[in-house]
Amino acid sequence: MDSTMIIIAAIVGLAIGFGIAKFMEKGKASKTILNAKKEASQILKEAKVEGESIKKDKILQAKEKFLELKAEHEKVIVNKDRKINEAEKRTRDKESQVSSELAKSKKINAQLDDKLKDVEHRKEFYEKKQAEVEKMHNSQIQQLEVISGLSADEAKNQLIESLRETAKSDAMGYIQTTVEEAKLTAHQEARKIVINTIQRIGTEEAVENCVSVFNIESDDVKGRIIGREGRNIRALESATGVEIIVDDTPEAIILSCFDSVRREIARLSLHKLVTDGRIHPARIEEVVKKTEKQIEAEIIDIGKRTVIDLGIHGLHPELIKAVGRMKYRSSYGQNLLQHSREVAKLCGVMASELGLNPKMAKRAGLLHDIGKVPNTEAEVETPHAILGMQWAEKYGEKPDVCNAIGAHHDEIEMKTLISPIVQVCDAISGARPGARRQVLDSYIQRLKDLEEIAFGFGGVQKAYAIQAGRELRVIVESEKVSDDKASQLSFEISQKIQTDMTYPGQVKVTVIRETRAVNVAK
């Protein structure tokens, strides 16, 4: 019972406490609501005040912005008005200027009309005067025809012929005077350059031929070289392409061949065979092949030494090989490599004297005759100057060098200053005494051709080619050839020789006109 009462009392206490708490909570809530309402009304008042303030500020800002935009707009309007006024002023000025120009144009047109009328009057006057002059001229011509007994056309033709002869004579005299004046200045300077160039270059004379002599220690070796039934000598001739002459000449064997390379291969092969002592066909073929390789290497070495000696750089290996092959080639008995070296040195000296590039001139001088050592039979048919130019172009030489190579015998047109230098130096090298051998028949034929060219002109009595074909003396008939005609004849013969003949150096043409008056005192 006690516990029950305690529980009931606890429950009743809890219920009473809960009711009291509810009552108190309700009072607090109502009080809180009142406070919240007061705070809300206070916030609303403050918000209204602040809103009014913001409204006033915004209205003030809008008014200020409006005033700024209005001022800017007024400025734009003022500027546009000013520009419009200026444009109107310019338009008025243009109109006034156009008006003045129109007035001037009208005035000028009026003056032109007056001048045209005056010109028309003068034209009519001149036409009348011209008709009168022509009438008088025709009457005078008729009177002259009656007096002279010649028509106007006949008189005109006679006058033209007279003037033509006079003009031709005056022209030849002028040409002769001009040539003499040019010779006084140019010939002396050119001769000085050429002589100085030649004196600074010393070279060998022509010694090459088509035969080499192979010396042996005793005549017993001849039999071993011939071999049984001549098989050794036949094998050697077949392998080298050289004719081997074994005759009664003591301690000597003659090797004959136009190709100096093959002749040198045969000479070296014979030397090796005789030194070794084993001479039979198989050994001969082996030695000849080895010698050919040795000569090929020697050709390249000769080419390299040559370009180094001359100070030429950057030459293509094939061109170096062609330079080396020139050692075993001769032209009219003159060694081709020695000739090319001489031309290169002459070109270098002459180019320096003339203020040109000496290195390029040397290069062109060395390579100008590489076309004389062709690789194949097909290339032999091409002129050596053109073939050399084609090789130079193929292996990357400069256009100036290629043109000098191709033009040194006038196969193509000369386009650079180096080209005539190479041509002149080539002629100097080939024309100096002892440089070349010429076949007697061709030499005599050249002299005859020179004399025949002189006899082809009228009035020539005698003609003599002297000084090894370097001068042609022509004796003319004084009755048929005058002094002026002699100068003209000398010029025409020189042009004919230059056109029809090919020759090294120059040919001097001297025309001699002699008048003799002979009487006998008795």
XYZ file of C-alpha atoms in Angstrom:
522
model
C 0.000 0.000 0.000
C 2.790 2.348 0.810
C 4.475 1.753 -2.538
C 1.199 2.207 -4.334
C 0.565 5.437 -2.604
C 4.045 6.588 -3.398
C 3.579 5.774 -7.062
C 0.214 7.516 -7.165
C 1.629 10.533 -5.387
C 4.512 10.588 -7.873
C 2.150 10.391 -10.803
C -0.071 13.160 -9.369
C 3.037 15.274 -8.748
C 4.251 14.728 -12.269
C 0.854 15.721 -13.672
C 0.712 18.844 -11.537
C 4.319 19.729 -12.550
C 3.549 19.221 -16.202
C 0.511 21.503 -15.966
C 2.474 24.185 -14.169
C 5.268 23.939 -16.855
C 2.755 24.251 -19.641
C 1.257 27.314 -18.053
C 4.609 28.949 -17.590
C 5.718 28.055 -21.159
C 2.555 29.603 -22.546
C 3.278 32.842 -20.728
C 6.828 32.951 -22.040
C 5.642 32.305 -25.585
C 3.152 35.144 -25.481
C 5.804 37.430 -24.092
C 8.251 36.358 -26.836
C 5.658 36.989 -29.510
C 5.067 40.476 -28.210
C 8.770 41.220 -28.220
C 9.079 39.863 -31.790
C 6.211 42.050 -32.979
C 7.832 45.068 -31.417
C 11.168 44.284 -33.074
C 9.427 43.668 -36.436
C 7.632 46.981 -36.302
C 10.908 48.686 -35.354
C 12.690 47.007 -38.320
C 9.892 48.060 -40.673
C 10.206 51.667 -39.552
C 13.949 51.626 -40.042
C 13.539 49.939 -43.456
C 11.085 52.624 -44.570
C 13.466 55.363 -43.471
C 16.397 53.720 -45.230
C 14.333 53.097 -48.385
C 13.380 56.765 -48.532
C 17.019 57.718 -48.199
C 18.099 55.302 -50.983
C 15.256 56.531 -53.180
C 16.394 60.136 -52.774
C 20.022 59.137 -53.607
C 19.018 57.244 -56.726
C 16.849 60.125 -57.899
C 19.793 62.502 -57.426
C 22.152 60.143 -59.344
C 19.635 59.800 -62.176
C 19.320 63.580 -62.406
C 23.126 63.975 -62.511
C 23.438 61.281 -65.244
C 20.705 62.958 -67.240
C 22.487 66.288 -66.995
C 25.797 64.680 -68.113
C 24.171 62.977 -71.112
C 22.390 66.178 -71.990
C 25.678 68.120 -71.922
C 27.418 65.515 -74.108
C 24.520 65.512 -76.547
C 24.633 69.287 -76.739
C 28.399 69.099 -77.476
C 27.806 66.550 -80.300
C 25.097 68.768 -81.739
C 27.407 71.783 -81.584
C 30.219 69.855 -83.345
C 27.872 68.640 -86.055
C 26.576 72.168 -86.552
C 30.172 73.460 -86.821
C 31.080 70.758 -89.369
C 27.945 71.484 -91.374
C 28.820 75.175 -91.393
C 32.382 74.398 -92.534
C 31.099 72.089 -95.289
C 28.679 74.763 -96.415
C 31.535 77.293 -96.471
C 33.746 74.937 -98.540
C 30.854 74.315 -100.891
C 30.362 78.020 -101.362
C 34.106 78.466 -101.981
C 34.094 75.629 -104.539
C 31.105 77.121 -106.273
C 32.817 80.498 -106.501
C 36.045 78.824 -107.747
C 34.128 76.806 -110.344
C 32.405 79.948 -111.484
C 35.745 81.732 -111.932
C 37.180 78.717 -113.775
C 34.180 78.631 -116.073
C 34.682 82.280 -116.812
C 38.362 81.697 -117.588
C 37.480 78.698 -119.794
C 35.025 80.757 -121.742
C 37.659 83.436 -122.217
C 40.274 80.872 -123.326
C 37.811 79.240 -125.717
C 37.140 82.575 -127.249
C 40.878 83.178 -127.670
C 41.329 79.689 -129.186
C 38.529 80.341 -131.652
C 40.261 83.537 -132.694
C 43.595 81.714 -133.094
C 42.003 78.892 -135.087
C 40.508 81.412 -137.438
C 43.917 83.066 -137.790
C 45.564 79.658 -138.437
C 42.998 78.857 -141.094
C 43.734 82.135 -142.843
C 47.471 81.501 -142.669
C 47.018 77.934 -143.917
C 45.147 79.144 -146.950
C 47.840 81.767 -147.539
C 50.654 79.181 -147.237
C 48.885 76.720 -149.511
C 48.628 79.404 -152.143
C 52.310 80.262 -151.689
C 53.302 76.566 -151.850
C 51.377 76.075 -155.060
C 53.160 79.094 -156.519
C 56.565 77.773 -155.338
C 55.909 74.323 -156.814
C 54.859 75.903 -160.067
C 58.039 77.987 -160.151
C 60.137 74.927 -159.136
C 58.690 72.812 -161.927
C 59.310 75.549 -164.443
C 62.928 75.898 -163.240
C 63.414 72.120 -163.487
C 62.085 72.162 -167.016
C 64.435 75.021 -167.903
C 67.402 73.129 -166.329
C 66.482 69.936 -168.197
C 66.392 71.900 -171.442
C 69.745 73.568 -170.690
C 71.583 70.400 -169.406
C 69.987 67.917 -171.743
C 69.289 65.548 -168.744
C 66.082 64.597 -167.032
C 65.603 65.201 -163.297
C 65.888 61.460 -162.502
C 69.130 61.146 -164.481
C 70.638 64.172 -162.738
C 69.539 62.800 -159.372
C 71.148 59.402 -160.070
C 74.423 61.054 -161.105
C 74.397 63.142 -157.930
C 73.685 60.063 -155.793
C 76.550 58.140 -157.395
C 78.911 61.034 -156.820
C 77.815 61.386 -153.212
C 78.079 57.609 -152.660
C 81.696 57.489 -153.836
C 82.560 60.580 -151.809
C 80.868 59.159 -148.687
C 82.568 55.792 -149.143
C 85.982 57.444 -149.493
C 85.315 59.686 -146.470
C 84.096 56.697 -144.449
C 87.218 54.659 -145.246
C 89.397 57.628 -144.320
C 87.488 58.050 -141.062
C 87.771 54.332 -140.293
C 91.493 54.377 -141.015
C 91.997 57.441 -138.798
C 89.948 55.887 -136.005
C 91.847 52.611 -136.234
C 95.194 54.426 -136.154
C 94.113 56.481 -133.133
C 92.947 53.332 -131.351
C 96.221 51.600 -132.163
C 98.247 54.490 -130.704
C 96.577 54.048 -127.323
C 95.381 50.446 -127.144
C 98.108 48.612 -129.061
C 100.921 49.893 -126.863
C 99.118 49.027 -123.626
C 98.037 45.598 -124.899
C 101.562 44.827 -126.111
C 102.939 45.850 -122.717
C 100.558 43.511 -120.872
C 101.207 40.589 -123.247
C 105.016 41.023 -123.178
C 105.108 41.313 -119.390
C 102.929 38.213 -119.119
C 105.102 36.156 -121.490
C 108.334 37.228 -119.791
C 107.060 36.044 -116.424
C 106.213 32.548 -117.694
C 108.975 30.127 -118.738
C 108.021 26.838 -120.406
C 109.549 23.966 -122.344
C 109.695 23.577 -126.093
C 107.995 20.830 -128.095
C 109.667 17.452 -127.555
C 106.835 14.931 -127.818
C 106.645 12.435 -130.674
C 105.035 9.117 -131.436
C 108.051 6.890 -130.700
C 109.716 5.837 -127.434
C 113.051 4.035 -127.115
C 113.414 1.290 -124.505
C 117.035 0.692 -123.588
C 118.219 -2.803 -122.675
C 121.490 -4.044 -121.190
C 122.359 -6.459 -123.993
C 120.993 -7.767 -127.263
C 120.369 -11.179 -125.661
C 117.256 -9.730 -124.038
C 115.752 -9.065 -127.486
C 115.359 -12.785 -128.129
C 113.609 -13.320 -124.800
C 111.263 -10.428 -125.540
C 110.434 -11.851 -128.987
C 109.908 -15.359 -127.545
C 109.487 -18.622 -129.330
C 108.073 -17.963 -132.789
C 107.368 -14.384 -131.696
C 104.592 -15.274 -129.266
C 105.877 -12.973 -126.469
C 106.083 -9.893 -128.663
C 102.653 -10.640 -130.201
C 101.116 -11.008 -126.729
C 102.724 -7.737 -125.636
C 101.480 -5.889 -128.730
C 97.995 -7.350 -128.305
C 97.807 -6.434 -124.610
C 99.135 -2.868 -124.960
C 98.097 -1.884 -128.500
C 101.643 -0.671 -129.210
C 103.838 -1.651 -132.155
C 107.176 -3.022 -130.892
C 110.037 -2.725 -133.357
C 113.050 -4.938 -132.697
C 115.739 -4.184 -135.305
C 119.492 -3.965 -135.531
C 119.698 -0.897 -133.282
C 122.129 -1.911 -130.528
C 120.733 -2.228 -126.987
C 117.440 -0.568 -127.878
C 113.840 -1.480 -128.693
C 111.496 1.035 -130.333
C 107.886 1.437 -129.140
C 105.632 3.136 -131.679
C 102.095 4.365 -130.937
C 100.136 7.603 -131.300
C 98.558 7.107 -127.852
C 101.223 8.149 -125.349
C 99.361 6.466 -122.459
C 99.504 3.069 -124.129
C 103.120 3.726 -125.084
C 103.990 4.480 -121.448
C 102.132 1.323 -120.289
C 104.157 -0.740 -122.771
C 107.446 0.854 -121.650
C 106.798 0.254 -117.944
C 105.547 -3.291 -118.604
C 108.700 -4.107 -120.602
C 110.850 -2.689 -117.805
C 109.121 -4.884 -115.209
C 109.286 -7.979 -117.392
C 112.979 -7.525 -118.189
C 113.784 -6.798 -114.533
C 111.831 -9.837 -113.321
C 113.176 -12.126 -116.056
C 109.961 -14.124 -116.460
C 108.656 -13.310 -119.933
C 105.738 -15.381 -121.263
C 102.201 -14.537 -122.484
C 100.395 -15.149 -119.162
C 102.957 -13.093 -117.249
C 102.772 -10.344 -119.878
C 98.983 -9.987 -119.483
C 99.304 -9.878 -115.688
C 102.038 -7.230 -115.751
C 100.168 -5.092 -118.305
C 96.990 -5.086 -116.152
C 98.980 -4.061 -113.068
C 100.740 -1.340 -115.048
C 97.420 0.019 -116.324
C 96.194 0.375 -112.714
C 99.489 2.030 -111.792
C 99.179 4.519 -114.673
C 95.574 5.268 -113.676
C 96.687 6.073 -110.136
C 99.581 8.124 -111.485
C 97.185 10.117 -113.710
C 95.081 11.042 -110.667
C 98.221 11.959 -108.704
C 99.480 14.156 -111.581
C 96.111 15.932 -111.730
C 96.135 16.586 -107.970
C 99.708 17.901 -108.017
C 98.879 20.191 -110.956
C 95.840 21.814 -109.324
C 97.755 22.211 -106.044
C 100.707 23.844 -107.835
C 98.370 26.303 -109.565
C 96.368 27.041 -106.393
C 93.070 25.777 -107.825
C 90.625 24.355 -105.254
C 87.312 22.497 -105.332
C 87.849 20.778 -108.683
C 85.675 17.701 -109.339
C 87.587 14.351 -109.216
C 86.660 13.579 -112.834
C 88.100 16.899 -113.980
C 91.250 16.211 -111.942
C 91.560 12.875 -113.741
C 91.128 14.628 -117.118
C 93.901 17.075 -116.173
C 96.172 14.145 -115.326
C 95.435 12.441 -118.662
C 96.635 15.558 -120.465
C 100.232 14.646 -119.533
C 100.050 11.785 -122.027
C 98.513 13.849 -124.834
C 100.296 16.191 -127.242
C 99.043 18.723 -129.772
C 101.376 19.533 -132.706
C 104.207 18.107 -130.619
C 103.388 20.335 -127.615
C 102.610 18.463 -124.397
C 98.979 19.210 -123.543
C 99.484 19.390 -119.769
C 102.464 21.751 -120.119
C 100.414 23.835 -122.571
C 97.429 23.993 -120.188
C 99.654 24.896 -117.225
C 101.272 27.633 -119.303
C 97.875 28.979 -120.406
C 96.625 28.933 -116.787
C 99.639 30.956 -115.611
C 99.327 33.382 -118.514
C 95.615 33.844 -117.789
C 96.285 34.470 -114.094
C 98.918 37.113 -114.815
C 96.879 38.805 -117.544
C 93.686 38.827 -115.423
C 95.621 40.438 -112.557
C 96.978 43.108 -114.910
C 93.432 43.871 -116.100
C 91.910 43.882 -112.592
C 89.872 40.668 -113.062
C 89.650 37.507 -110.939
C 92.989 35.680 -111.434
C 91.818 32.449 -109.744
C 88.853 32.025 -112.073
C 91.059 32.894 -115.067
C 93.608 30.238 -114.006
C 90.828 27.693 -113.618
C 89.469 28.395 -117.110
C 92.997 28.345 -118.587
C 93.812 24.957 -117.076
C 90.519 23.371 -118.185
C 90.241 24.941 -121.656
C 91.607 21.844 -123.488
C 90.162 18.996 -121.365
C 87.979 18.088 -124.356
C 91.126 16.793 -126.109
C 91.249 13.753 -123.769
C 87.846 12.080 -124.421
C 86.798 8.933 -122.565
C 84.887 7.219 -125.380
C 85.030 7.009 -129.159
C 81.643 8.756 -129.454
C 83.033 11.861 -127.752
C 85.819 12.157 -130.336
C 83.324 13.451 -132.907
C 82.425 16.477 -130.716
C 84.699 19.556 -131.045
C 87.049 19.590 -128.081
C 85.970 23.078 -126.941
C 82.277 22.081 -126.853
C 83.077 18.740 -125.195
C 85.185 20.480 -122.544
C 82.363 22.960 -121.890
C 79.867 20.099 -121.515
C 82.145 18.353 -119.003
C 82.620 21.581 -117.036
C 78.843 22.147 -116.888
C 78.281 18.520 -115.884
C 80.774 18.697 -113.004
C 79.547 21.982 -111.530
C 81.909 24.643 -112.888
C 80.744 28.281 -112.935
C 79.126 29.714 -116.094
C 82.093 32.084 -116.664
C 84.529 29.146 -116.760
C 82.227 27.069 -119.001
C 81.818 29.944 -121.460
C 85.594 30.530 -121.592
C 86.195 26.819 -122.354
C 83.543 26.666 -125.084
C 84.431 30.000 -126.713
C 88.241 29.773 -126.911
C 87.972 28.629 -130.561
C 84.856 30.760 -131.309
C 82.469 27.774 -131.348
C 80.097 29.802 -129.143
C 79.686 33.490 -128.366
C 81.937 35.033 -125.697
C 79.865 36.354 -122.791
C 82.525 37.196 -120.156
C 85.841 39.049 -120.064
C 87.660 35.841 -119.107
C 86.790 34.206 -122.452
C 88.965 36.466 -124.675
C 91.779 36.238 -122.112
C 91.783 32.427 -122.385
C 91.664 32.638 -126.201
C 94.588 35.087 -126.304
C 96.697 33.097 -123.838
C 96.005 29.874 -125.764
C 97.238 31.582 -128.950
C 100.328 32.923 -127.143
C 101.227 29.484 -125.787
C 100.784 27.788 -129.157
C 102.341 30.517 -131.296
C 105.650 31.138 -129.509
C 108.740 29.782 -131.354
C 109.474 26.141 -130.659
C 106.177 25.460 -128.922
C 104.596 23.318 -131.646
C 105.478 21.312 -134.695
C 103.341 21.717 -137.778
C 103.086 19.344 -140.667
C 104.976 20.792 -143.661
C 102.099 20.207 -146.075
C 99.557 22.039 -143.910
C 102.036 24.874 -143.355
C 102.640 25.332 -147.091
C 98.918 25.071 -147.778
C 98.212 27.861 -145.292
C 100.700 30.133 -147.043
C 99.113 29.353 -150.409
C 95.630 30.073 -149.046
C 96.793 33.459 -147.781
C 98.212 34.400 -151.195
C 95.118 33.115 -153.034
C 92.855 35.282 -150.872
C 94.904 38.353 -151.883
C 94.752 37.423 -155.597
C 90.963 37.234 -155.323
C 90.756 41.046 -155.209
C 91.012 43.272 -158.245
C 94.151 45.291 -158.924
C 96.486 42.884 -157.062
C 99.706 42.307 -158.993
C 101.716 40.143 -156.559
C 101.197 38.656 -153.093
C 103.762 37.166 -150.723
C 103.103 35.368 -147.407
C 106.181 36.011 -145.230
C 107.318 35.572 -141.611
C 105.886 32.050 -141.352
C 102.486 33.222 -142.504
C 102.260 36.067 -139.964
C 102.384 38.798 -142.631
C 100.885 39.118 -146.098
C 102.435 41.693 -148.417
C 100.270 42.664 -151.388
C 101.670 44.667 -154.322
C 98.964 46.418 -156.356
C 98.904 48.154 -159.748
C 99.145 51.893 -159.214
C 97.010 52.613 -162.287
C 94.055 50.611 -160.966
C 94.319 51.177 -157.202
C 94.443 54.665 -155.670
C 95.846 55.524 -152.219
C 92.390 55.554 -150.667
C 91.542 52.299 -152.425
C 94.776 50.745 -151.036
C 93.640 51.373 -147.449
C 90.230 49.951 -148.245
C 91.812 46.909 -149.937
C 94.008 46.216 -146.887
C 90.939 46.286 -144.647
C 88.881 44.023 -146.939
C 91.694 41.436 -147.293
C 92.158 41.298 -143.499
C 88.406 40.763 -143.022
C 88.401 38.013 -145.670
C 91.325 36.223 -143.959
C 89.640 36.544 -140.581
C 86.398 35.096 -141.955
C 87.722 32.251 -144.150
C 90.844 30.990 -142.344
C 91.787 29.524 -138.967
C 95.247 30.454 -137.698
C 97.063 31.108 -134.400
C 97.998 34.678 -133.508
C 97.582 37.503 -136.034
C 98.186 38.076 -139.749
C 99.400 41.524 -140.771
C 98.225 42.683 -144.215
C 100.447 45.276 -145.940
C 99.306 46.754 -149.270
C 102.129 48.368 -151.303
C 101.312 50.835 -154.083
C 104.321 52.117 -156.006
C 104.525 54.662 -158.830
C 107.754 54.908 -160.839
C 108.713 57.510 -163.410
C 111.753 56.332 -165.446
C 113.662 58.339 -168.064
C 117.036 57.698 -169.691
C 119.591 60.469 -170.163
C 121.629 59.965 -173.354
